[in-house]
Short mmCIF file of C-alpha atoms in Angstrom, two decimals:
data_model
loop_
_atom_site.label_atom_id
_atom_site.label_comp_id
_atom_site.label_asym_id
_atom_site.label_seq_id
_atom_site.Cartn_x
_atom_site.Cartn_y
_atom_site.Cartn_z
CA MET K 1 -0.02 0.01 0.01
CA ASN K 2 2.67 2.44 -1.06
CA ILE K 3 0.85 5.47 -2.39
CA PHE K 4 4.08 7.14 -3.40
CA ARG K 5 3.86 5.00 -6.54
CA LYS K 6 0.63 6.85 -7.32
CA SER K 7 0.18 10.34 -8.74
CA CYS K 8 0.81 11.97 -5.37
CA LYS K 9 1.67 15.69 -5.51
CA LEU K 10 3.06 18.10 -2.95
CA PHE K 11 2.55 21.83 -3.42
CA PHE K 12 4.30 24.74 -1.70
CA PHE K 13 1.98 27.67 -1.28
CA GLY K 14 2.80 29.90 1.70
CA LEU K 15 5.41 31.66 3.71
CA CYS K 16 3.81 31.56 7.14
CA LEU K 17 5.78 29.57 9.73
CA THR K 18 4.20 28.41 12.91
CA LEU K 19 5.33 26.20 15.79
CA ALA K 20 2.17 24.10 16.05
CA ALA K 21 0.13 24.21 12.82
CA CYS K 22 -0.02 20.52 11.97
CA GLY K 23 -3.58 19.51 12.64
CA GLY K 24 -5.19 16.57 10.90
CA GLU K 25 -7.48 16.70 7.88
CA SER K 26 -11.20 16.10 8.14
CA GLU K 27 -12.27 12.51 7.83
CA LYS K 28 -15.24 10.66 6.35
CA GLU K 29 -17.76 9.02 8.58
CA ASN K 30 -16.01 5.67 8.12
CA GLY K 31 -12.88 7.12 9.74
CA GLU K 32 -10.71 7.12 6.60
CA ALA K 33 -9.25 10.27 5.12
CA ASN K 34 -10.71 11.71 1.89
CA LEU K 35 -7.94 10.46 -0.33
CA PRO K 36 -7.83 8.99 -3.85
CA SER K 37 -8.17 5.28 -3.93
CA LEU K 38 -4.93 3.51 -3.18
CA THR K 39 -5.68 1.02 -5.91
CA GLN K 40 -6.26 3.47 -8.79
CA ALA K 41 -4.00 3.45 -11.84
CA VAL K 42 -0.38 4.52 -11.34
CA GLU K 43 0.76 7.46 -13.49
CA ASP K 44 4.27 7.84 -14.80
CA GLY K 45 6.72 10.31 -13.34
CA GLY K 46 7.03 9.71 -9.60
CA PHE K 47 7.50 13.40 -8.79
CA SER K 48 5.60 15.89 -6.76
CA LYS K 49 5.57 19.60 -7.62
CA LYS K 50 5.86 22.82 -5.69
CA LEU K 51 4.89 26.34 -6.77
CA ASN K 52 7.43 29.06 -7.19
CA ASP K 53 6.83 32.64 -6.07
CA GLY K 54 5.36 33.56 -9.44
CA GLY K 55 2.76 30.83 -9.21
CA GLY K 56 4.38 28.56 -11.77
CA THR K 57 5.47 24.97 -11.28
CA GLY K 58 8.92 24.74 -9.82
CA GLU K 59 11.37 21.93 -9.38
CA GLY K 60 9.91 18.56 -8.61
CA LEU K 61 10.46 16.76 -5.28
CA LEU K 62 11.34 13.09 -5.31
CA LEU K 63 8.52 11.02 -3.84
CA GLU K 64 10.78 8.16 -2.84
CA GLY K 65 13.45 8.59 -0.14
CA LYS K 66 17.17 8.10 -0.55
CA ALA K 67 18.41 4.53 -0.50
CA LEU K 68 21.47 4.23 1.71
CA GLY K 69 22.02 0.61 0.79
CA GLU K 70 23.20 -2.10 3.17
CA LEU K 71 23.69 -0.76 6.69
CA THR K 72 25.85 -2.14 9.49
CA VAL K 73 24.16 -2.83 12.78
CA VAL K 74 26.00 -0.84 15.43
CA GLY K 75 23.68 -1.00 18.41
CA LYS K 76 20.52 -2.30 19.96
CA GLU K 77 17.05 -0.79 20.20
CA ASP K 78 15.17 -0.27 23.46
CA ALA K 79 12.60 -2.99 24.23
CA VAL K 80 9.79 -0.43 24.48
CA TYR K 81 10.77 3.08 23.33
CA CYS K 82 11.41 4.24 19.74
CA ASN K 83 12.82 7.65 20.74
CA LEU K 84 14.40 8.85 23.94
CA PRO K 85 11.58 9.35 26.47
CA GLU K 86 12.83 12.84 27.49
CA ASN K 87 12.18 13.88 23.89
CA VAL K 88 8.51 12.81 24.00
CA VAL K 89 6.93 14.50 27.03
CA ASN K 90 3.54 15.46 25.54
CA TRP K 91 1.36 15.25 22.47
CA GLU K 92 2.03 18.78 21.30
CA ASN K 93 5.81 19.06 20.74
CA ALA K 94 7.31 18.72 17.31
CA VAL K 95 9.77 15.87 18.14
CA PRO K 96 11.87 16.82 15.08
CA LEU K 97 14.78 14.43 15.62
CA CYS K 98 15.45 10.78 16.51
CA GLN K 99 18.67 8.80 16.92
CA ASP K 100 18.43 5.30 15.43
CA PRO K 101 20.54 3.11 17.74
CA LEU K 102 20.41 0.15 15.35
CA TYR K 103 22.26 1.83 12.43
CA GLY K 104 23.68 4.91 14.15
CA ILE K 105 21.68 7.36 12.04
CA LEU K 106 20.53 10.68 13.40
CA TYR K 107 17.32 11.73 11.63
CA TYR K 108 16.09 15.28 11.91
CA VAL K 109 13.57 17.63 10.32
CA ASP K 110 15.14 20.88 9.12
CA TYR K 111 12.66 22.81 11.22
CA GLY K 112 12.48 26.42 10.10
CA GLY K 113 14.42 25.57 6.92
CA ASP K 114 13.05 23.23 4.24
CA PHE K 115 11.12 21.11 6.82
CA MET K 116 12.23 17.90 5.02
CA ILE K 117 13.81 14.85 6.68
CA HIS K 118 17.60 14.82 6.82
CA ALA K 119 19.96 12.21 8.22
CA ILE K 120 23.51 12.27 9.54
CA TYR K 121 25.15 8.98 8.65
CA GLN K 122 28.89 8.26 8.84
CA GLY K 123 29.51 11.92 9.55
CA GLN K 124 27.60 13.22 6.50
CA SER K 125 24.28 15.10 6.45
CA GLN K 126 21.88 14.56 3.57
CA ILE K 127 18.18 14.72 2.72
CA VAL K 128 16.69 11.26 2.86
CA ALA K 129 12.95 12.07 2.42
CA GLU K 130 11.68 15.20 0.79
CA LEU K 131 8.49 15.24 2.84
CA PRO K 132 7.64 17.90 5.46
CA SER K 133 7.28 16.00 8.71
CA LYS K 134 7.16 15.94 12.52
CA ARG K 135 7.10 13.41 15.38
CA LEU K 136 10.06 11.19 14.40
CA PHE K 137 10.55 7.66 15.75
CA CYS K 138 12.92 4.76 14.91
CA ARG K 139 11.82 1.14 15.02
CA GLY K 140 13.33 -1.93 13.42
CA GLY K 141 15.77 0.16 11.41
CA LYS K 142 12.95 2.20 9.86
CA LEU K 143 11.80 5.75 10.48
CA TYR K 144 8.18 6.56 11.35
CA PHE K 145 6.77 10.06 11.23
CA LEU K 146 3.71 12.26 10.57
CA LEU K 147 3.30 14.26 7.35
CA CYS K 148 2.87 17.91 8.39
CA SER K 149 1.93 20.84 6.20
CA TYR K 150 3.39 23.56 8.56
CA ASN K 151 0.88 25.83 6.82
CA GLN K 152 3.21 25.85 3.84
CA PHE K 153 2.62 22.64 2.01
CA GLU K 154 -0.43 21.04 0.43
CA PHE K 155 -0.65 17.33 -0.28
CA GLU K 156 -2.36 15.45 -3.11
CA GLY K 157 -2.51 11.68 -2.87
CA ALA K 158 -1.64 11.87 0.83
CA SER K 159 -2.93 13.92 3.66
CA ASN K 160 -1.55 16.22 6.34
CA GLY K 161 -1.45 13.91 9.38
CA ASN K 162 -0.86 10.57 7.58
CA ILE K 163 1.60 8.19 9.33
CA ALA K 164 4.56 7.40 7.03
CA GLU K 165 7.39 4.85 7.12
CA TYR K 166 10.83 5.32 5.52
CA ASN K 167 13.21 2.39 4.91
CA PRO K 168 16.81 3.70 4.73
CA ILE K 169 18.10 0.58 2.98
CA THR K 170 15.73 0.67 0.01
CA GLY K 171 14.63 4.33 0.20
CA LYS K 172 10.98 3.26 0.03
CA VAL K 173 8.40 5.44 1.77
CA ARG K 174 4.88 4.18 2.39
CA ILE K 175 1.78 5.50 4.09
CA LEU K 176 0.49 3.12 6.82
CA SER K 177 -3.15 4.23 6.50
CA GLU K 178 -5.45 6.87 5.09
CA LYS K 179 -6.31 7.91 8.69
CA VAL K 180 -5.04 11.31 9.75
CA PHE K 181 -3.78 12.36 13.22
CA ASP K 182 -2.33 15.42 14.79
CA SER K 183 0.11 13.45 16.97
CA ILE K 184 1.58 9.97 17.49
CA VAL K 185 3.87 8.09 19.86
CA VAL K 186 5.61 5.04 18.43
CA TYR K 187 6.43 2.05 20.60
CA GLN K 188 7.92 -1.33 19.62
CA ASP K 189 4.55 -3.06 19.62
CA LEU K 190 2.16 -0.26 18.62
CA ILE K 191 1.60 3.37 17.68
CA TYR K 192 -0.61 5.43 20.00
CA CYS K 193 -2.36 8.00 17.82
CA ARG K 194 -4.34 11.12 18.60
CA GLU K 195 -6.84 12.80 16.27
CA GLU K 196 -7.21 16.58 16.17
CA GLU K 197 -9.17 18.00 19.05
CA LYS K 198 -12.82 18.88 18.48
CA VAL K 199 -15.13 20.94 20.56
CA GLU K 200 -18.32 19.12 21.58
CA GLU K 201 -21.30 19.76 23.80
CA ASP K 202 -22.45 17.71 26.78
CA THR K 203 -26.10 17.05 27.65
CA ASP K 204 -26.31 20.43 29.39
CA GLY K 205 -25.00 22.27 26.37
CA GLN K 206 -21.59 22.90 27.93
CA GLY K 207 -18.70 22.83 25.45
CA PHE K 208 -15.62 20.68 25.99
CA ALA K 209 -12.65 19.68 23.87
CA SER K 210 -12.03 16.00 23.14
CA SER K 211 -10.09 13.93 20.66
CA LYS K 212 -10.35 10.30 19.64
CA LYS K 213 -7.32 8.09 20.10
CA TRP K 214 -6.33 4.98 18.24
CA PHE K 215 -3.86 2.12 18.56
CA TYR K 216 -2.05 0.81 15.50
CA PHE K 217 -0.60 -2.70 15.98
CA PHE K 218 2.52 -3.62 14.01
CA ASP K 219 1.84 -7.37 14.16
CA THR K 220 -1.63 -7.12 12.55
CA GLU K 221 -1.23 -3.77 10.73
CA THR K 222 -4.64 -2.74 12.06
CA PHE K 223 -6.11 0.14 13.97
CA VAL K 224 -8.27 -0.17 17.09
CA GLU K 225 -10.12 2.85 18.47
CA GLN K 226 -9.56 3.51 22.17
CA GLU K 227 -12.76 3.05 24.14
CA GLN K 228 -14.10 6.18 25.82
CA SER K 229 -16.09 5.53 29.00
CA THR K 230 -18.83 7.91 30.16
CA ASP K 231 -17.91 6.92 33.73
CA PRO K 232 -14.12 6.58 33.73
CA ASP K 233 -12.06 5.54 36.74
CA TYR K 234 -8.77 6.16 35.00
CA ILE K 235 -7.29 8.16 32.11
CA LEU K 236 -4.57 6.59 30.01
CA THR K 237 -1.47 8.79 29.43
CA MET K 238 0.98 8.47 26.51
CA GLN K 239 3.84 7.21 28.75
CA ARG K 240 4.86 3.55 28.97
CA TYR K 241 6.43 1.37 31.62
CA GLY K 242 7.11 -2.11 30.15
CA LYS K 243 3.91 -3.45 28.58
CA TYR K 244 1.83 -0.97 30.52
CA PHE K 245 0.78 2.61 29.98
CA LEU K 246 0.77 4.95 32.91
CA ALA K 247 -2.74 6.09 33.85
CA LYS K 248 -4.27 8.65 36.17
CA THR K 249 -6.45 7.09 38.87
CA LEU K 250 -9.76 8.95 39.14
CA GLU K 251 -12.47 9.23 41.78
CA VAL K 252 -15.78 11.02 41.71
CA SER K 253 -15.70 14.32 43.46
CA PRO K 254 -17.90 14.38 46.66
CA ASP K 255 -18.96 17.90 45.79
CA ASN K 256 -20.00 17.25 42.20
CA PRO K 257 -20.74 13.78 40.80
CA ARG K 258 -19.89 15.03 37.29
CA ILE K 259 -16.37 15.92 38.27
CA ARG K 260 -13.55 13.36 38.66
CA THR K 261 -10.30 14.17 40.41
CA GLN K 262 -6.99 12.38 40.26
CA THR K 263 -6.07 10.42 43.39
CA GLY K 264 -3.02 8.53 42.16
CA THR K 265 -1.24 6.82 39.33
CA GLU K 266 -1.64 3.28 38.04
CA LEU K 267 -0.58 0.94 35.26
CA ARG K 268 -2.94 -0.16 32.54
CA THR K 269 -2.48 -2.03 29.29
CA TRP K 270 -3.97 -0.50 26.14
CA ASP K 271 -7.20 -2.51 26.62
CA GLY K 272 -7.58 -1.85 30.32
CA GLU K 273 -5.76 -4.62 32.25
CA LYS K 274 -4.78 -3.16 35.58
CA GLY K 275 -1.30 -3.32 37.09
CA THR K 276 0.48 -1.59 39.99
CA VAL K 277 -1.30 1.32 41.73
CA TRP K 278 0.50 4.24 43.42
CA ASP K 279 -2.03 5.99 45.61
CA GLY K 280 -1.43 9.68 46.03
CA LEU K 281 1.16 9.87 43.20
CA ILE K 282 0.07 12.83 41.13
CA THR K 283 2.33 14.15 38.34
CA SER K 284 2.17 16.86 35.67
CA ASN K 285 1.10 16.47 32.07
CA THR K 286 4.69 16.54 30.87
CA SER K 287 6.11 13.50 32.59
CA TYR K 288 8.27 10.68 31.19
CA VAL K 289 9.68 7.34 32.30
CA LYS K 290 13.50 7.02 32.19
CA ASP K 291 15.52 4.06 33.50
CA GLY K 292 12.59 2.79 35.62
CA SER K 293 11.85 6.22 37.18
CA LEU K 294 8.90 8.51 36.55
CA CYS K 295 10.16 12.09 35.99
CA TRP K 296 8.15 15.28 36.01
CA ARG K 297 8.16 18.98 36.99
CA ALA K 298 5.70 20.40 39.45
CA GLY K 299 6.00 23.98 40.66
CA GLN K 300 9.61 24.66 41.63
CA LYS K 301 10.70 21.03 41.83
CA PHE K 302 11.80 18.30 39.44
CA HIS K 303 10.71 14.88 40.70
CA VAL K 304 12.35 11.48 40.07
CA PHE K 305 10.21 8.63 41.43
CA ASP K 306 11.52 5.08 41.29
CA LEU K 307 8.52 3.01 40.17
CA GLU K 308 9.81 -0.16 41.81
CA SER K 309 11.29 1.00 45.12
CA ARG K 310 8.88 4.00 45.40
CA GLU K 311 11.77 6.19 46.52
CA GLU K 312 11.64 9.78 45.35
CA GLN K 313 14.25 12.45 44.75
CA THR K 314 13.54 16.12 44.13
CA PHE K 315 15.63 18.90 42.60
CA PRO K 316 14.96 22.64 42.62
CA MET K 317 13.74 24.26 39.44
CA GLU K 318 12.57 27.66 38.30
CA GLU K 319 8.78 27.75 38.47
CA ASP K 320 7.99 29.42 35.15
CA VAL K 321 9.66 26.99 32.75
CA ASN K 322 8.05 26.17 29.45
CA SER K 323 10.66 23.70 28.30
CA TYR K 324 13.52 21.82 29.92
CA ILE K 325 15.62 18.75 29.45
CA VAL K 326 17.80 16.57 31.68
CA VAL K 327 21.01 15.63 29.96
CA ASN K 328 24.67 15.12 30.88
CA GLY K 329 24.09 15.53 34.61
CA GLN K 330 22.22 18.78 34.45
CA ILE K 331 18.79 20.26 33.87
CA LEU K 332 18.65 22.90 31.12
CA GLY K 333 15.73 25.32 31.30
CA ALA K 334 14.32 27.57 28.57
CA GLN K 335 14.33 30.60 30.83
CA ASN K 336 18.14 31.00 30.82
CA TRP K 337 18.93 28.80 33.79
CA LEU K 338 20.58 25.45 34.39
CA LEU K 339 21.02 23.16 37.39
CA LYS K 340 23.85 20.75 38.19
CA LEU K 341 22.26 17.60 39.56
CA GLU K 342 25.33 16.56 41.59
CA ASN K 343 25.38 19.62 43.82
CA LYS K 344 21.93 21.10 43.03
CA LYS K 345 23.44 24.49 42.26
CA PHE K 346 21.86 26.84 39.83
CA GLY K 347 23.65 28.62 37.03
CA THR K 348 22.62 30.80 34.12
CA TRP K 349 23.06 30.67 30.38
CA PHE K 350 22.89 33.33 27.68
CA SER K 351 22.58 33.15 23.89
CA ALA K 352 25.65 34.08 21.85
CA ASP K 353 23.23 34.78 18.97
CA GLU K 354 20.85 37.68 19.54
CA ARG K 355 18.65 36.37 16.72
CA LEU K 356 18.02 33.18 18.74
CA ASP K 357 17.53 34.26 22.32
CA TYR K 358 14.60 32.01 23.32
CA ILE K 359 14.19 28.25 23.36
CA PHE K 360 10.78 26.77 22.64
CA GLU K 361 11.66 23.11 22.87
CA PHE K 362 14.74 21.03 23.95
CA TYR K 363 15.81 17.65 22.53
CA THR K 364 18.79 15.26 22.75
CA ASP K 365 20.29 12.29 20.96
CA GLY K 366 21.66 11.05 24.25
CA LYS K 367 24.88 13.08 24.00
CA GLU K 368 24.28 16.36 22.23
CA VAL K 369 21.61 18.94 23.03
CA TYR K 370 19.34 20.42 20.35
CA ALA K 371 16.72 23.14 20.54
CA ILE K 372 13.96 24.76 18.55
CA ALA K 373 15.12 28.32 19.11
CA GLY K 374 13.91 31.69 17.99
CA HIS K 375 12.95 35.09 19.30
CA TYR K 376 10.52 35.43 22.18
CA SER K 377 8.40 37.95 20.29
CA ASN K 378 7.92 35.40 17.49
CA ASP K 379 8.92 37.96 14.90
CA ARG K 380 11.61 35.60 13.61
CA ASN K 381 11.11 32.05 12.46
CA PRO K 382 12.14 29.43 15.03
CA VAL K 383 14.69 26.91 13.78
CA LEU K 384 16.13 23.58 14.95
CA ARG K 385 19.75 23.94 16.00
CA LEU K 386 22.53 22.03 17.73
CA VAL K 387 23.42 23.71 21.06
CA ARG K 388 27.07 24.22 21.89
CA MET K 389 27.71 25.16 25.52
CA ARG K 390 30.78 26.93 26.90
CA GLY K 391 31.08 27.70 30.60
CA GLY K 392 32.76 30.57 32.47
CA VAL K 393 31.97 33.22 29.92
CA GLU K 394 31.60 36.89 31.09
CA HIS K 395 28.78 38.87 29.54
CA LEU K 396 26.82 42.01 30.25
CA ASP K 397 23.58 41.27 32.14
CA ILE K 398 21.47 44.40 32.37
CA ALA K 399 19.14 42.84 34.89
CA ALA K 400 22.09 42.00 37.17
CA GLY K 401 23.51 45.47 36.71
CA GLY K 402 26.83 44.51 35.21
CA TYR K 403 29.03 41.71 33.94
CA VAL K 404 28.31 38.18 35.17
CA THR K 405 29.91 34.80 34.53
CA ALA K 406 27.56 32.37 32.82
CA THR K 407 27.34 29.55 30.25
CA SER K 408 27.29 30.59 26.61
CA PHE K 409 24.82 28.85 24.26
CA SER K 410 25.77 28.89 20.57
CA PHE K 411 23.20 27.61 18.09
CA LEU K 412 24.70 25.82 15.12
CA PRO K 413 23.07 24.29 12.00
CA ILE K 414 22.93 20.56 12.34
CA GLY K 415 25.33 18.62 10.19
CA GLU K 416 27.62 21.51 9.36
#
C-alpha cells in the first residue's frame, strides 16, 4: 500500500511559519481520510511539484526517499521506546529528531528551513525524504513520522497527518493508512495515535474539547479505536512502563458527581488490564519514564520517582519554565537557567546569537543537546539547531547590573 507510486503531489503555497500548525485533515464517517483510492492506476513520473513565487510549477520533489544501501548494525534498540523518552513529554511538541541506535543514524527535520527529513550517517548530512514531517521515531531500522503541512505545504494523494514509514536501505516510503492524526507516539509493539481536538457539547449544552485516540498494531497492521467511557475511573497517558501505559487514577468528587479528580497513578494495558497502583502519586502532564523512574516537573521542583522502590528524589527548578531537558548531569531550562544535579546548584546561560535568544523546545540524541530556538516575540522564524555550551563566559547582564559569569549557548546548523 505504497501510495508514493501513485500520482501523489506536494505543493508549496505559503510563507507563514508556525510552531504548532499541523492539525489533521477532516475525515469521512468511516474514519478514513478523503484520499484518492490507493488502488487506482499509477501514473508515470514519480515526482511531486511545488509552486514558485510567481505561481508557476517549480522543481519537482522526489517522492521516494534516498536509499542508503546495506547498513551495518552498530547498536541495539530499546525494548519499548522508539525515541528517547525525554524527547517525548507530551502530544504537542514537534519531536523533530530521533537517533536510530540500530544503524547509528541521526534523523532530523530541518525545522525552520526546508522542513524535510535529513539524516547524519557516517558523519555526513543529507536529505533522505523530501517530505515535510514531525514526530520522528525509529523502530526496526525504519523511520516513522507524521506528514505535516506547517501551513506551507499542500498534499495530493496523501494527507496532512498521515503516518509514514521510511526504509533507509531501500529508500522506500509508504503510508500506513489513510487515517489522519495530529500526533503520534511510536512504541515497539504499537503506535498510539491522537486525532485533532474537536469541541463538543455535553447534555447540558456545555462545550468541551475532546479527541479520539487509536492504537495501530505492528503485528496485525490494524487500527483499534480507544474506548471512551462515560464513567471513567482512569485516564490513559501516553507514557509507557514495560507493557503498561501509565494512567491517572480517578475518583468522583464528593462535591460534584460530574467531576472526577486524580487520586493517584496506576498501570494499565492498552485494553484496560490493571497493574500496579501508586495511591497519592500525582504528576504533571509533561512527565516521562526514564531508567525505571517517573520524572516530572511540578511547581519549583523536578521529581524522580523510582517506580519499583517508590523512593523519590527532588531537585529545585525555576517555576515558570516552558521547556527543559535533563542531559549530561544537568537540567537545562528555557528561561536562561541550568542546574547541576550533583550539587543542586543553579547557574545561568545566555545566547551568543541575539537572533536566537529564546528556546521553545529542547531535545537530545543522548549526548548532544538540540533546541527549537527563535525570538521570544515570534517575529523571527524558530529553527532547529545544535546547542554548543561553553562555561565561564563573562557577559553584560542588564538585569544584574553589570558583567556576570555564565554559560554561553551557541546555536549551530545541524550537520555543518
